[in-house]
Amino acid sequence: MDYELFKTTIQNAKKILIISHVNPDGDTLGSMSALYGIILNNFGFSQDDVDMVYNGIIPEIYKFIPFIERAKKSAEVSTIQYDLAISVDIAAKDRMGDSLPLFEKTNIRMNIDHHKTNTNFGTINFVRGDACSCGEVLFDIFKALALKTDKNTAWALFAAILTDTGGFRYENTTAQTLQKAAELIQLGAEPATISRYCYESKPRNMVLLHANCMINAEFSDNNKIAGICITNKDMEKFHATNDYTEGLVEELRRINTTEVSYVIKEVDENTSKVSLRSKTADVSVVAQVFGGGGHTFAAGCTIRKPLNIAKNKLVEEIRKVLG
Ligand code: AMP
Ligand code: MN
Ligand code: MN
């Protein structure tokens, strides 16, 4: 990693845009916030010259992330010409949603990520498939450059690492991950408080939607495949916003017989959005069949087919990786 290039690129920029992915999670929001804080604190930028953008809605549980209330919708900044755009935790360009045109029209495009399927779509790329989270990639950059990491940055990076490791439980949790988390605690991150925000603050209707989905879950192949289909009607019934389905696919994987779990959601009558999780098989392969991607045990894609047809095609592909 050419860390000096990170430094000189920021130093040479005048107006910077940081971009998070659609259906934002703790890693993309925590990374965006940490990068924003680092740029303001270390490179002499004013608030007016650094913007953050998001797509859709910021889940309630992540509103504690420092500065996140300053993040804007793409439409609010669409007339501004930036000279540096930085995408964080974005595996593929289409995951930028409405922010993609902003990225494309910027001269210098930096791609900071940790998905092994990342195609190095930036003009400058900091992509490390070995890192547990984009937050960890940023942590290493900040440390190598001895940048001042204050309490806000520590909170944001801790949230990113915590959520992408499933609370330090997934395979991507290494000794280095825990050492870095420990350093962030020394810098002021509060693990109990951050965990409470991330894991103990669900809206009631979200839990009720999950209960409804679990009751209607479908099991096949000796219960090795476990899945949930969610229609827009289900979402309306629980006054659910898009983020309410987060965590469902992990709940299904938690069942002892599950090898691969999926959640497939109706976007419109011809579009279905898929989340995949696995204990052993590589589900990024399944996602890639449909033009998506991700990690070995957590991947996603969008299938341009009605819900039921998409589900059948998806299960067919899952069977192939289960062997
Ligand atoms: P999700 O199920 O939405 O939490 O996504 C699981 C993982 O797959 C995350 O790391 C995503 O960044 C990645 N992912 C989801 N959808 C896509 C996609 N369309 N293209 C590439 N990666 C994706
Ligand atoms: Mn993410
Ligand atoms: Mn991530």
Short mmCIF file of C-alpha atoms and ligand atoms in Angstrom, two decimals:
data_model
loop_
_atom_site.label_atom_id
_atom_site.label_comp_id
_atom_site.label_asym_id
_atom_site.label_seq_id
_atom_site.Cartn_x
_atom_site.Cartn_y
_atom_site.Cartn_z
CA MET A 1 0.00 0.00 0.00
CA ASP A 2 1.35 3.37 -1.05
CA TYR A 3 0.24 5.30 2.03
CA GLU A 4 2.13 8.43 0.95
CA LEU A 5 -0.13 8.55 -2.10
CA PHE A 6 -3.14 8.78 0.21
CA LYS A 7 -1.55 11.74 1.97
CA THR A 8 -0.45 13.67 -1.11
CA THR A 9 -3.77 13.08 -2.84
CA ILE A 10 -5.67 14.63 0.07
CA GLN A 11 -3.10 17.45 0.40
CA ASN A 12 -3.48 18.33 -3.28
CA ALA A 13 -7.29 18.31 -3.21
CA LYS A 14 -9.46 21.39 -2.73
CA LYS A 15 -12.94 19.94 -2.55
CA ILE A 16 -13.54 16.37 -1.38
CA LEU A 17 -16.59 14.11 -1.53
CA ILE A 18 -16.86 10.90 0.51
CA ILE A 19 -19.36 8.31 -0.76
CA SER A 20 -21.00 5.46 1.20
CA HIS A 21 -22.91 2.49 -0.27
CA VAL A 22 -26.65 2.01 -0.78
CA ASN A 23 -28.51 0.59 2.23
CA PRO A 24 -25.72 1.92 4.44
CA ASP A 25 -24.35 -0.32 7.20
CA GLY A 26 -22.05 0.29 10.16
CA ASP A 27 -18.87 -0.19 8.14
CA THR A 28 -19.63 2.23 5.30
CA LEU A 29 -21.02 4.89 7.70
CA GLY A 30 -18.29 4.44 10.31
CA SER A 31 -15.61 4.59 7.59
CA MET A 32 -17.14 7.69 6.01
CA SER A 33 -17.29 9.45 9.38
CA ALA A 34 -13.73 8.45 10.35
CA LEU A 35 -12.31 9.64 7.04
CA TYR A 36 -14.23 12.91 7.31
CA GLY A 37 -12.87 13.56 10.82
CA ILE A 38 -9.31 12.68 9.81
CA ILE A 39 -9.42 15.03 6.81
CA LEU A 40 -10.73 17.94 8.93
CA ASN A 41 -8.29 17.33 11.80
CA ASN A 42 -5.11 16.61 9.90
CA PHE A 43 -5.22 18.36 6.55
CA GLY A 44 -6.53 21.83 7.38
CA PHE A 45 -9.83 21.48 5.51
CA SER A 46 -12.90 23.42 6.57
CA GLN A 47 -16.33 21.78 6.83
CA ASP A 48 -17.35 23.61 3.65
CA ASP A 49 -14.83 21.74 1.53
CA VAL A 50 -15.56 18.15 2.59
CA ASP A 51 -18.95 16.52 2.00
CA MET A 52 -20.34 13.09 2.85
CA VAL A 53 -23.18 11.50 0.86
CA TYR A 54 -25.49 8.57 1.52
CA ASN A 55 -28.26 6.75 -0.37
CA GLY A 56 -31.64 5.78 1.03
CA ILE A 57 -31.89 6.27 4.78
CA ILE A 58 -29.42 6.17 7.63
CA PRO A 59 -30.69 3.48 10.04
CA GLU A 60 -31.68 4.90 13.47
CA ILE A 61 -29.15 2.63 15.19
CA TYR A 62 -26.26 4.31 13.37
CA LYS A 63 -27.23 7.91 14.09
CA PHE A 64 -24.79 7.94 17.02
CA ILE A 65 -21.82 7.79 14.62
CA PRO A 66 -19.95 11.12 14.89
CA PHE A 67 -20.76 13.76 12.24
CA ILE A 68 -23.18 11.42 10.46
CA GLU A 69 -25.93 14.05 10.74
CA ARG A 70 -23.83 16.15 8.35
CA ALA A 71 -24.10 13.54 5.57
CA LYS A 72 -26.17 14.72 2.61
CA LYS A 73 -28.28 13.20 -0.14
CA SER A 74 -26.61 13.15 -3.57
CA ALA A 75 -29.22 15.58 -4.94
CA GLU A 76 -28.12 18.24 -2.43
CA VAL A 77 -24.58 18.31 -3.80
CA SER A 78 -25.20 17.39 -7.43
CA THR A 79 -24.19 20.80 -8.77
CA ILE A 80 -20.89 20.91 -6.89
CA GLN A 81 -17.71 19.97 -8.75
CA TYR A 82 -15.32 18.08 -6.47
CA ASP A 83 -11.72 17.36 -7.41
CA LEU A 84 -11.43 14.25 -5.26
CA ALA A 85 -14.13 11.61 -4.64
CA ILE A 86 -13.51 8.76 -2.20
CA SER A 87 -15.73 5.66 -2.02
CA VAL A 88 -15.65 3.66 1.21
CA ASP A 89 -16.71 0.00 1.63
CA ILE A 90 -17.98 -0.07 -1.95
CA ALA A 91 -17.45 -3.39 -3.74
CA ALA A 92 -18.73 -2.33 -7.15
CA LYS A 93 -19.58 1.01 -8.72
CA ASP A 94 -23.32 0.35 -8.89
CA ARG A 95 -23.34 0.11 -5.08
CA MET A 96 -22.99 3.92 -5.10
CA GLY A 97 -26.59 4.27 -6.28
CA ASP A 98 -27.50 7.92 -6.93
CA SER A 99 -23.98 9.00 -5.97
CA LEU A 100 -22.35 7.25 -8.94
CA PRO A 101 -22.64 10.25 -11.34
CA LEU A 102 -20.88 12.39 -8.72
CA PHE A 103 -18.04 9.88 -8.51
CA GLU A 104 -17.80 9.55 -12.28
CA LYS A 105 -17.56 13.28 -12.94
CA THR A 106 -14.72 13.76 -10.45
CA ASN A 107 -11.17 13.72 -11.82
CA ILE A 108 -9.44 11.84 -9.03
CA ARG A 109 -11.45 8.84 -7.75
CA MET A 110 -10.16 6.96 -4.72
CA ASN A 111 -11.58 3.52 -3.90
CA ILE A 112 -11.01 2.36 -0.31
CA ASP A 113 -12.44 -1.11 0.34
CA HIS A 114 -12.04 -4.66 1.63
CA HIS A 115 -14.26 -6.80 -0.69
CA LYS A 116 -12.33 -9.50 -2.49
CA THR A 117 -14.59 -9.00 -5.54
CA ASN A 118 -13.64 -5.30 -5.80
CA THR A 119 -12.59 -4.49 -9.37
CA ASN A 120 -10.24 -1.58 -8.54
CA PHE A 121 -12.59 0.84 -10.27
CA GLY A 122 -10.88 3.96 -8.89
CA THR A 123 -8.01 5.96 -10.36
CA ILE A 124 -6.38 5.27 -6.98
CA ASN A 125 -7.21 2.06 -5.14
CA PHE A 126 -6.69 1.00 -1.54
CA VAL A 127 -8.34 -2.42 -1.60
CA ARG A 128 -7.37 -5.09 0.90
CA GLY A 129 -9.33 -8.34 0.77
CA ASP A 130 -7.61 -9.48 3.96
CA ALA A 131 -9.04 -6.67 6.10
CA CYS A 132 -12.12 -7.37 8.23
CA SER A 133 -13.72 -4.07 7.30
CA CYS A 134 -13.12 -0.86 5.42
CA GLY A 135 -12.65 0.61 8.90
CA GLU A 136 -9.59 -1.59 9.35
CA VAL A 137 -8.13 -0.48 6.00
CA LEU A 138 -8.53 3.14 7.16
CA PHE A 139 -7.07 2.38 10.60
CA ASP A 140 -3.91 1.04 8.92
CA ILE A 141 -3.63 4.06 6.61
CA PHE A 142 -4.08 6.54 9.50
CA LYS A 143 -1.56 4.69 11.63
CA ALA A 144 1.08 4.33 8.92
CA LEU A 145 0.87 8.08 8.32
CA ALA A 146 0.80 8.88 12.06
CA LEU A 147 -2.36 10.96 11.60
CA LYS A 148 -4.07 12.39 14.68
CA THR A 149 -6.91 10.04 15.59
CA ASP A 150 -9.25 11.67 18.08
CA LYS A 151 -12.12 10.22 20.10
CA ASN A 152 -14.70 10.75 17.33
CA THR A 153 -12.54 8.92 14.81
CA ALA A 154 -11.99 6.10 17.31
CA TRP A 155 -15.77 5.74 17.82
CA ALA A 156 -16.42 5.66 14.09
CA LEU A 157 -13.67 3.12 13.34
CA PHE A 158 -14.72 0.94 16.27
CA ALA A 159 -18.33 0.91 15.00
CA ALA A 160 -17.11 -0.08 11.52
CA ILE A 161 -14.94 -2.94 12.79
CA LEU A 162 -17.49 -4.13 15.36
CA THR A 163 -20.39 -4.39 12.92
CA ASP A 164 -18.50 -5.97 9.99
CA THR A 165 -17.07 -8.68 12.27
CA GLY A 166 -20.54 -9.37 13.68
CA GLY A 167 -19.38 -8.23 17.10
CA PHE A 168 -15.93 -9.85 16.73
CA ARG A 169 -17.43 -13.26 15.96
CA TYR A 170 -16.88 -13.85 12.22
CA GLU A 171 -13.90 -15.50 10.47
CA ASN A 172 -12.56 -12.06 9.58
CA THR A 173 -11.80 -11.43 13.27
CA THR A 174 -8.03 -11.83 13.70
CA ALA A 175 -5.53 -11.06 16.44
CA GLN A 176 -4.76 -7.84 14.56
CA THR A 177 -8.45 -6.93 14.47
CA LEU A 178 -8.67 -7.22 18.25
CA GLN A 179 -5.38 -5.36 18.75
CA LYS A 180 -6.66 -2.52 16.60
CA ALA A 181 -9.99 -2.50 18.47
CA ALA A 182 -8.04 -2.33 21.74
CA GLU A 183 -6.09 0.67 20.45
CA LEU A 184 -9.35 2.37 19.50
CA ILE A 185 -10.62 1.83 23.05
CA GLN A 186 -7.43 3.46 24.34
CA LEU A 187 -8.19 6.37 22.02
CA GLY A 188 -11.62 6.80 23.58
CA ALA A 189 -14.03 4.36 21.88
CA GLU A 190 -16.53 2.93 24.39
CA PRO A 191 -17.28 -0.69 23.42
CA ALA A 192 -20.33 -1.22 25.66
CA THR A 193 -22.03 2.00 24.57
CA ILE A 194 -21.26 1.47 20.89
CA SER A 195 -22.48 -2.17 21.10
CA ARG A 196 -25.70 -1.02 22.77
CA TYR A 197 -26.37 1.42 19.92
CA CYS A 198 -25.59 -1.21 17.27
CA TYR A 199 -27.26 -4.26 18.80
CA GLU A 200 -29.76 -3.28 21.52
CA SER A 201 -31.62 -0.39 19.92
CA LYS A 202 -33.96 -1.95 17.37
CA PRO A 203 -37.33 -0.35 16.70
CA ARG A 204 -40.17 -2.58 17.97
CA ASN A 205 -41.69 -3.01 14.51
CA MET A 206 -38.37 -4.24 13.19
CA VAL A 207 -38.37 -7.09 15.73
CA LEU A 208 -42.02 -7.86 14.90
CA LEU A 209 -41.23 -7.93 11.17
CA HIS A 210 -38.39 -10.36 11.90
CA ALA A 211 -40.74 -12.59 13.91
CA ASN A 212 -43.22 -12.61 11.04
CA CYS A 213 -40.46 -13.45 8.55
CA MET A 214 -39.04 -16.28 10.69
CA ILE A 215 -42.47 -17.91 11.01
CA ASN A 216 -42.72 -17.95 7.20
CA ALA A 217 -39.12 -19.03 6.50
CA GLU A 218 -38.58 -21.74 3.89
CA PHE A 219 -36.20 -24.65 4.40
CA SER A 220 -34.92 -27.06 1.76
CA ASP A 221 -32.14 -29.55 0.99
CA ASN A 222 -32.27 -31.19 4.40
CA ASN A 223 -32.63 -27.75 5.97
CA LYS A 224 -29.18 -26.79 4.66
CA ILE A 225 -30.75 -23.91 2.74
CA ALA A 226 -32.87 -21.51 4.75
CA GLY A 227 -34.56 -18.52 3.16
CA ILE A 228 -37.03 -15.72 3.56
CA CYS A 229 -39.02 -13.90 0.88
CA ILE A 230 -40.19 -10.40 1.74
CA THR A 231 -42.83 -8.59 -0.29
CA ASN A 232 -43.54 -4.86 -0.22
CA LYS A 233 -46.85 -5.80 1.41
CA ASP A 234 -44.98 -7.38 4.35
CA MET A 235 -42.93 -4.21 4.66
CA GLU A 236 -46.05 -2.01 4.65
CA LYS A 237 -47.74 -4.16 7.28
CA PHE A 238 -44.95 -3.32 9.74
CA HIS A 239 -44.41 0.26 8.51
CA ALA A 240 -40.90 -0.93 7.77
CA THR A 241 -38.15 1.16 6.25
CA ASN A 242 -35.56 -0.62 4.08
CA ASP A 243 -33.09 -1.10 6.92
CA TYR A 244 -35.63 -3.13 8.98
CA THR A 245 -34.60 -6.35 7.23
CA GLU A 246 -30.99 -6.00 8.38
CA GLY A 247 -29.89 -8.92 10.55
CA LEU A 248 -32.56 -11.35 9.31
CA VAL A 249 -30.22 -13.32 7.09
CA GLU A 250 -27.82 -13.78 10.04
CA GLU A 251 -30.69 -14.97 12.25
CA LEU A 252 -31.44 -17.72 9.71
CA ARG A 253 -27.80 -18.76 9.51
CA ARG A 254 -27.81 -19.16 13.30
CA ILE A 255 -29.94 -22.33 12.98
CA ASN A 256 -27.73 -25.39 13.52
CA THR A 257 -28.75 -27.08 10.26
CA THR A 258 -28.26 -24.02 8.05
CA GLU A 259 -25.34 -24.02 5.61
CA VAL A 260 -26.51 -21.13 3.44
CA SER A 261 -29.16 -18.56 4.28
CA TYR A 262 -30.74 -15.99 2.03
CA VAL A 263 -33.18 -13.12 2.26
CA ILE A 264 -34.81 -12.05 -0.98
CA LYS A 265 -36.75 -8.82 -1.05
CA GLU A 266 -39.19 -7.42 -3.58
CA VAL A 267 -37.93 -4.05 -4.83
CA ASP A 268 -40.58 -3.77 -7.56
CA GLU A 269 -42.47 -6.28 -9.68
CA ASN A 270 -39.40 -7.03 -11.79
CA THR A 271 -36.57 -6.51 -9.33
CA SER A 272 -35.49 -8.54 -6.27
CA LYS A 273 -32.66 -7.78 -3.86
CA VAL A 274 -30.72 -10.66 -2.34
CA SER A 275 -28.62 -11.06 0.81
CA LEU A 276 -26.61 -14.26 1.26
CA ARG A 277 -24.79 -15.73 4.24
CA SER A 278 -22.95 -19.01 4.62
CA LYS A 279 -21.08 -21.16 7.12
CA THR A 280 -18.88 -23.05 4.64
CA ALA A 281 -19.72 -22.53 0.95
CA ASP A 282 -18.51 -19.46 -1.00
CA VAL A 283 -21.66 -17.41 -1.58
CA SER A 284 -19.78 -14.59 -3.35
CA VAL A 285 -19.76 -17.04 -6.29
CA VAL A 286 -23.58 -17.20 -6.18
CA ALA A 287 -23.86 -13.41 -6.00
CA GLN A 288 -21.47 -13.01 -8.94
CA VAL A 289 -23.70 -15.21 -11.14
CA PHE A 290 -26.27 -12.40 -10.85
CA GLY A 291 -23.77 -9.54 -11.23
CA GLY A 292 -23.30 -8.94 -7.49
CA GLY A 293 -20.43 -9.80 -5.19
CA GLY A 294 -19.11 -9.57 -1.65
CA HIS A 295 -17.19 -11.91 0.63
CA THR A 296 -16.96 -15.70 0.97
CA PHE A 297 -19.53 -15.90 3.76
CA ALA A 298 -21.52 -12.70 3.13
CA ALA A 299 -22.55 -11.54 -0.30
CA GLY A 300 -25.37 -9.83 -2.16
CA CYS A 301 -26.86 -9.09 -5.55
CA THR A 302 -29.90 -7.73 -7.34
CA ILE A 303 -31.84 -10.03 -9.68
CA ARG A 304 -33.94 -8.39 -12.41
CA LYS A 305 -36.82 -10.86 -12.06
CA PRO A 306 -40.06 -11.04 -10.06
CA LEU A 307 -39.64 -12.33 -6.51
CA ASN A 308 -40.69 -15.96 -7.01
CA ILE A 309 -38.79 -16.55 -10.23
CA ALA A 310 -35.71 -14.88 -8.76
CA LYS A 311 -35.95 -17.07 -5.66
CA ASN A 312 -36.04 -20.27 -7.69
CA LYS A 313 -33.03 -19.21 -9.77
CA LEU A 314 -31.18 -18.22 -6.61
CA VAL A 315 -31.82 -21.55 -4.84
CA GLU A 316 -30.62 -23.37 -7.98
CA GLU A 317 -27.29 -21.50 -7.81
CA ILE A 318 -26.96 -22.04 -4.06
CA ARG A 319 -27.33 -25.81 -4.63
CA LYS A 320 -24.35 -25.68 -7.01
CA VAL A 321 -22.00 -24.22 -4.40
CA LEU A 322 -23.27 -26.61 -1.74
CA GLY A 323 -22.13 -29.44 -4.02
P1 AMP B 1 -25.72 -7.38 2.49
O1 AMP B 1 -26.38 -8.71 2.45
O2 AMP B 1 -26.45 -6.33 1.72
O3 AMP B 1 -25.35 -6.99 3.88
O4 AMP B 1 -24.35 -7.57 1.71
C1 AMP B 1 -23.44 -8.58 2.06
C2 AMP B 1 -22.08 -8.28 1.48
O5 AMP B 1 -22.13 -8.37 0.07
C3 AMP B 1 -21.61 -6.89 1.80
O6 AMP B 1 -20.24 -6.93 2.09
C4 AMP B 1 -21.91 -6.11 0.56
O7 AMP B 1 -21.01 -5.05 0.40
C5 AMP B 1 -21.79 -7.14 -0.54
N1 AMP B 1 -22.75 -6.87 -1.60
C6 AMP B 1 -24.09 -6.78 -1.48
N2 AMP B 1 -24.68 -6.52 -2.66
C7 AMP B 1 -23.69 -6.42 -3.57
C8 AMP B 1 -23.63 -6.15 -4.98
N3 AMP B 1 -24.73 -5.92 -5.70
N4 AMP B 1 -22.41 -6.13 -5.56
C9 AMP B 1 -21.29 -6.37 -4.85
N5 AMP B 1 -21.28 -6.63 -3.53
C10 AMP B 1 -22.44 -6.65 -2.89
MN MN B 2 -20.90 -2.58 3.91
MN MN B 3 -17.55 -3.72 4.91
#
